[in-house]
PDB file of C-alpha atoms in Angstrom:
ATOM      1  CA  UNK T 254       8.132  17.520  -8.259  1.00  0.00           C
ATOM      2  CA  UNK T 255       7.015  17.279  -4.753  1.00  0.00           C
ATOM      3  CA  UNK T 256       4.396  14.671  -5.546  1.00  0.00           C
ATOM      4  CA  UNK T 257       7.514  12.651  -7.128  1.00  0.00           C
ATOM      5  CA  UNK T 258       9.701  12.788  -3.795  1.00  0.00           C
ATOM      6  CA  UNK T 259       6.607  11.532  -2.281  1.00  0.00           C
ATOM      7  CA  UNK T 260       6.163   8.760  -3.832  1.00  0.00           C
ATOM      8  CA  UNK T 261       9.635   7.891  -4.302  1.00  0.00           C
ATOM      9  CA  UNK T 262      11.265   8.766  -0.772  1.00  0.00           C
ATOM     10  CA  UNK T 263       8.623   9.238   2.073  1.00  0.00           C
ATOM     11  CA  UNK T 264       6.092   6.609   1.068  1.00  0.00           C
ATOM     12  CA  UNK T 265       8.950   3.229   1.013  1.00  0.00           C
ATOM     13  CA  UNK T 266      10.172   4.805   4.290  1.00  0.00           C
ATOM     14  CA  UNK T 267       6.799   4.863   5.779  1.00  0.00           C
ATOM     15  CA  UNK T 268       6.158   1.762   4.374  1.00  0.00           C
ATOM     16  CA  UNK T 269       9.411   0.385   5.939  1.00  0.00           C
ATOM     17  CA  UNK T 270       8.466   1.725   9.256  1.00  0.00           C
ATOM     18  CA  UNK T 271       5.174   0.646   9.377  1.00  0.00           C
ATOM     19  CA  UNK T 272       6.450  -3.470   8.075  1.00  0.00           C
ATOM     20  CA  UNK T 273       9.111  -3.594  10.869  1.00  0.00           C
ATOM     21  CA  UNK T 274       6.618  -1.858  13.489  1.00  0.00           C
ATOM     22  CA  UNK T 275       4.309  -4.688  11.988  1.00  0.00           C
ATOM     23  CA  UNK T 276       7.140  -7.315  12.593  1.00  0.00           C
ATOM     24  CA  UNK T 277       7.571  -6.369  15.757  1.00  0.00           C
ATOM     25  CA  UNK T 278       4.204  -6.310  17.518  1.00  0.00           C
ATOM     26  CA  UNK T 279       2.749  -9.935  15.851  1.00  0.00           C
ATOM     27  CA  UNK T 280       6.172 -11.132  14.702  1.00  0.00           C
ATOM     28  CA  UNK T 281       7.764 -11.746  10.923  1.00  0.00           C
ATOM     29  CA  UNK T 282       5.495 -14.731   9.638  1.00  0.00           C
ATOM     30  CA  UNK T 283       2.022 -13.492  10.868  1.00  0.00           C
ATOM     31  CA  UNK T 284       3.537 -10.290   9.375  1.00  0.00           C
ATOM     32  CA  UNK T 285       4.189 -12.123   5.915  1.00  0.00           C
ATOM     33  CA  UNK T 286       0.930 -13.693   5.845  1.00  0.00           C
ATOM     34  CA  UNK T 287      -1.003 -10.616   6.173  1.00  0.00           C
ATOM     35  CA  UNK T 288       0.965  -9.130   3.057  1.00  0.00           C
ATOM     36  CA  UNK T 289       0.535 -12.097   0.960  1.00  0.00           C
ATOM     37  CA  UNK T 290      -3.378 -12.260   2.048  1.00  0.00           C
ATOM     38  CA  UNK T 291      -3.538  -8.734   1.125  1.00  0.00           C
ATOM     39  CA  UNK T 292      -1.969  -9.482  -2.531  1.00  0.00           C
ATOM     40  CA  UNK T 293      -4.605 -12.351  -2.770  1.00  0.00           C
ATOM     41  CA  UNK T 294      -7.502 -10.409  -2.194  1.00  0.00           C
ATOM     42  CA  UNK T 295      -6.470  -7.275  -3.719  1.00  0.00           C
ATOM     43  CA  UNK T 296      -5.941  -9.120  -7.081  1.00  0.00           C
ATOM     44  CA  UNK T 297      -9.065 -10.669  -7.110  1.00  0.00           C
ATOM     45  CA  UNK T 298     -11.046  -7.787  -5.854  1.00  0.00           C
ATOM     46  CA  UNK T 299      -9.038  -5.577  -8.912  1.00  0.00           C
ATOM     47  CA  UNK T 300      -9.792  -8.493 -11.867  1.00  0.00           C
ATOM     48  CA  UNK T 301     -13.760  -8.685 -10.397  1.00  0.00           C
ATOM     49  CA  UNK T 302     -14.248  -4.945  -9.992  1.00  0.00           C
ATOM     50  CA  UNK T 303     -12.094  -4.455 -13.949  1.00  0.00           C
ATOM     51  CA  UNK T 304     -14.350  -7.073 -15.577  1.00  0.00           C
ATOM     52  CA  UNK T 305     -17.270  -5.654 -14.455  1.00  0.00           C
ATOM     53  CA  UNK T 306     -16.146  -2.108 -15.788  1.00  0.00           C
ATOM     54  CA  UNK T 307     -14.852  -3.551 -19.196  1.00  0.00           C
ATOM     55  CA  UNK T 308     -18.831  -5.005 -19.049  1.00  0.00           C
ATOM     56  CA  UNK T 309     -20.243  -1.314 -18.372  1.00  0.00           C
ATOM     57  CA  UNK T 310     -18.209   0.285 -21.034  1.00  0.00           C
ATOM     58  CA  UNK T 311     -18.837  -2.071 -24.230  1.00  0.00           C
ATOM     59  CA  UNK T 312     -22.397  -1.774 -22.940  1.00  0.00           C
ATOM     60  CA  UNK T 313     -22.481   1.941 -23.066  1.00  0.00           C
ATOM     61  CA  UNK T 314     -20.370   1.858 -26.107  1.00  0.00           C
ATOM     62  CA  UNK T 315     -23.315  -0.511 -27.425  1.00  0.00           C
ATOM     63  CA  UNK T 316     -25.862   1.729 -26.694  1.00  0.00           C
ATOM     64  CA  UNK T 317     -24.096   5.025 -28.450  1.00  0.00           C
ATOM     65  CA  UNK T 318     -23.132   6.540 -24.686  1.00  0.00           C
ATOM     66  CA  UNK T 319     -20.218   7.779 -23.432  1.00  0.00           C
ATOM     67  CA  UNK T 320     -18.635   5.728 -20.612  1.00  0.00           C
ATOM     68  CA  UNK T 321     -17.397   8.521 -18.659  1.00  0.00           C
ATOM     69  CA  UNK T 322     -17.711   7.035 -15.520  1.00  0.00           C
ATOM     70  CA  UNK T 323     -16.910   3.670 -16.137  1.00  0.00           C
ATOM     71  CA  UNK T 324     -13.867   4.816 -17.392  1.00  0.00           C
ATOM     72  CA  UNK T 325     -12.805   6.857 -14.421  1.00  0.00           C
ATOM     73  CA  UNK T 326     -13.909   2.768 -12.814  1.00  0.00           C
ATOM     74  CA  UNK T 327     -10.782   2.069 -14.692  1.00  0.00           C
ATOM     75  CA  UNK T 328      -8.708   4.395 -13.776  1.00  0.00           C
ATOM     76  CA  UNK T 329      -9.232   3.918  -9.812  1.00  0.00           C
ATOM     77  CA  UNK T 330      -9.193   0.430 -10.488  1.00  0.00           C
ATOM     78  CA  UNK T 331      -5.695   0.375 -12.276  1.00  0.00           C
ATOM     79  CA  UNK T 332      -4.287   2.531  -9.635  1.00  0.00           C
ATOM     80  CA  UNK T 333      -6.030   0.570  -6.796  1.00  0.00           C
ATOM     81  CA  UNK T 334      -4.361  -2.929  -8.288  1.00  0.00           C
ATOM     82  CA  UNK T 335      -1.035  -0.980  -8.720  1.00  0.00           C
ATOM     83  CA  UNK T 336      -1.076   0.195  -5.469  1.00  0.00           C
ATOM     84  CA  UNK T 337      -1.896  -3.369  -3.825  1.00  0.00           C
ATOM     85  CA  UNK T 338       0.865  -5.009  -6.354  1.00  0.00           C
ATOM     86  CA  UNK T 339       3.672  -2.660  -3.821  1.00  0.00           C
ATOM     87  CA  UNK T 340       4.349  -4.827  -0.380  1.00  0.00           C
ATOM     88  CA  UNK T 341       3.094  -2.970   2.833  1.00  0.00           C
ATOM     89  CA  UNK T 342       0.030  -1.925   4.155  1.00  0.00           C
ATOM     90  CA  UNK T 343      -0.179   1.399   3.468  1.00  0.00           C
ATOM     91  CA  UNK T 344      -0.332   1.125  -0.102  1.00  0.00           C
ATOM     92  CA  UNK T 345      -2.521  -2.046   0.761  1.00  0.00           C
ATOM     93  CA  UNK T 346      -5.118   0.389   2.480  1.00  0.00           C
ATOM     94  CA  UNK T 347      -5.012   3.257   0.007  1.00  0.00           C
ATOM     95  CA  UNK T 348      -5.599   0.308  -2.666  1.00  0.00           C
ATOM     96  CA  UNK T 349      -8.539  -1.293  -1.092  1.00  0.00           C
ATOM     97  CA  UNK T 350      -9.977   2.158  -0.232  1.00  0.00           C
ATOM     98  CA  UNK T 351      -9.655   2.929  -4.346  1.00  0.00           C
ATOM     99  CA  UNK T 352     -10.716  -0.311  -4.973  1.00  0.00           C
ATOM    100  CA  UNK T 353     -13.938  -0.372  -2.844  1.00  0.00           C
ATOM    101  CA  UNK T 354     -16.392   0.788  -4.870  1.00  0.00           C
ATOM    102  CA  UNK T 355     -18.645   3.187  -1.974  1.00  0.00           C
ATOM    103  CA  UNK T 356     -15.160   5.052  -1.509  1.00  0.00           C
ATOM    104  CA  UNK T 357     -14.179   5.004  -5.103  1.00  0.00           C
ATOM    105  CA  UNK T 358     -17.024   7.505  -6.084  1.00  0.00           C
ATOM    106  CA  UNK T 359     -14.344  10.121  -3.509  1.00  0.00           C
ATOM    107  CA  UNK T 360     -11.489   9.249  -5.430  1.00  0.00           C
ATOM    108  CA  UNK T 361     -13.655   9.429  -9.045  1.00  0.00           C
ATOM    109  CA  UNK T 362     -14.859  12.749  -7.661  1.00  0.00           C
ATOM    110  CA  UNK T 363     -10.710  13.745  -7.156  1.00  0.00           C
ATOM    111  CA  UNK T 364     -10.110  12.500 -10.761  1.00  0.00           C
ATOM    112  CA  UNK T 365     -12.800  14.362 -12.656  1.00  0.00           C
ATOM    113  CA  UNK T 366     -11.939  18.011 -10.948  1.00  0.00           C
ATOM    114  CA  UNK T 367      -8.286  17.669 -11.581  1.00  0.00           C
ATOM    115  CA  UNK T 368      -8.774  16.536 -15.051  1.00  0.00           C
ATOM    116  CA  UNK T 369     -11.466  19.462 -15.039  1.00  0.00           C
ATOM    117  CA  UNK T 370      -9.070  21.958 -14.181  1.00  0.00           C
ATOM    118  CA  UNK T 371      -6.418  20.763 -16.430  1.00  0.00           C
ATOM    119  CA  UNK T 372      -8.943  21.427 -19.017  1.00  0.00           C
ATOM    120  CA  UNK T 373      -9.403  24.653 -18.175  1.00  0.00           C
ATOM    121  CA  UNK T 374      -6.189  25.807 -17.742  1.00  0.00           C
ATOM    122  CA  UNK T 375      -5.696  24.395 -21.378  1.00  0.00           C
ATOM    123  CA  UNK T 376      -3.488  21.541 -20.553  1.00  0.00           C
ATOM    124  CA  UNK T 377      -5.614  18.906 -21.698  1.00  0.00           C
ATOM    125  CA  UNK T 378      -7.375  20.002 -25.546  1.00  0.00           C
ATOM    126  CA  UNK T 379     -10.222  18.419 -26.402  1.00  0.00           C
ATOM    127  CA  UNK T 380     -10.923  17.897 -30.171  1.00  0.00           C
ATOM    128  CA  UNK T 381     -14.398  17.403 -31.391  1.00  0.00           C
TER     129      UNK T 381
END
């Protein structure tokens, strides 16, 4: 519940702050620019970065593995584009830093342990 009023209440409000801080120091249109610039390259950093993880999985598929990490890829890489879809920048940041693939292996790391305890607190059933 907490996590919800987070990112419901305190992260548009800090987001808010930070775009008419933003607005205020270099002005509205260099202000605008910079979120539509960040939109641009997020996208295309999101679409390179999810091709290239739909490539590692059917190859591991191919070869009778398990894409475990690619998939966790995928996950930071559909909350990284999700994040950089939301105007502001510090979604943008927390985004890029997802998308980024020497800081993604932190947030893969943050993935696998909660999904690892879920497991063993017998949330999450796995069926063989």
């Amino acid at each position: 519940m907490r996590l919800l009023f987070i990112l419901i209440v305190v992260v548009p409000a800090a987001e808010i702050g930070v775009l008419l801080l933003s607005g205020k120091t270099i002005g509205f249109w260099p202000t605008l620019s910079l979120i539509i610039l960040t939109g641009v390259l997020g996208t295309y950093l999101a679409k390179r970065e999810g091709l290239q993880t739909i490539r590692r999985v059917q190859e591991q598929i191919t070869m009778g593995q398990i894409p475990g990490q690619a998939l966790l890829d995928g996950i930071c890489i559909l909350v990284g584009g999700t994040l950089l879809l939301a105007p502001g920048f510090i979604t943008d940041i927390a985004g890029f830093l997802i998308l980024f693939p020497p800081t993604r292996k932190f947030f893969k790391l943050l993935i696998a342990n909660f999904i690892r305890k879920r497991i063993q607190k017998g949330n999450i059933k796995i069926i063989n």
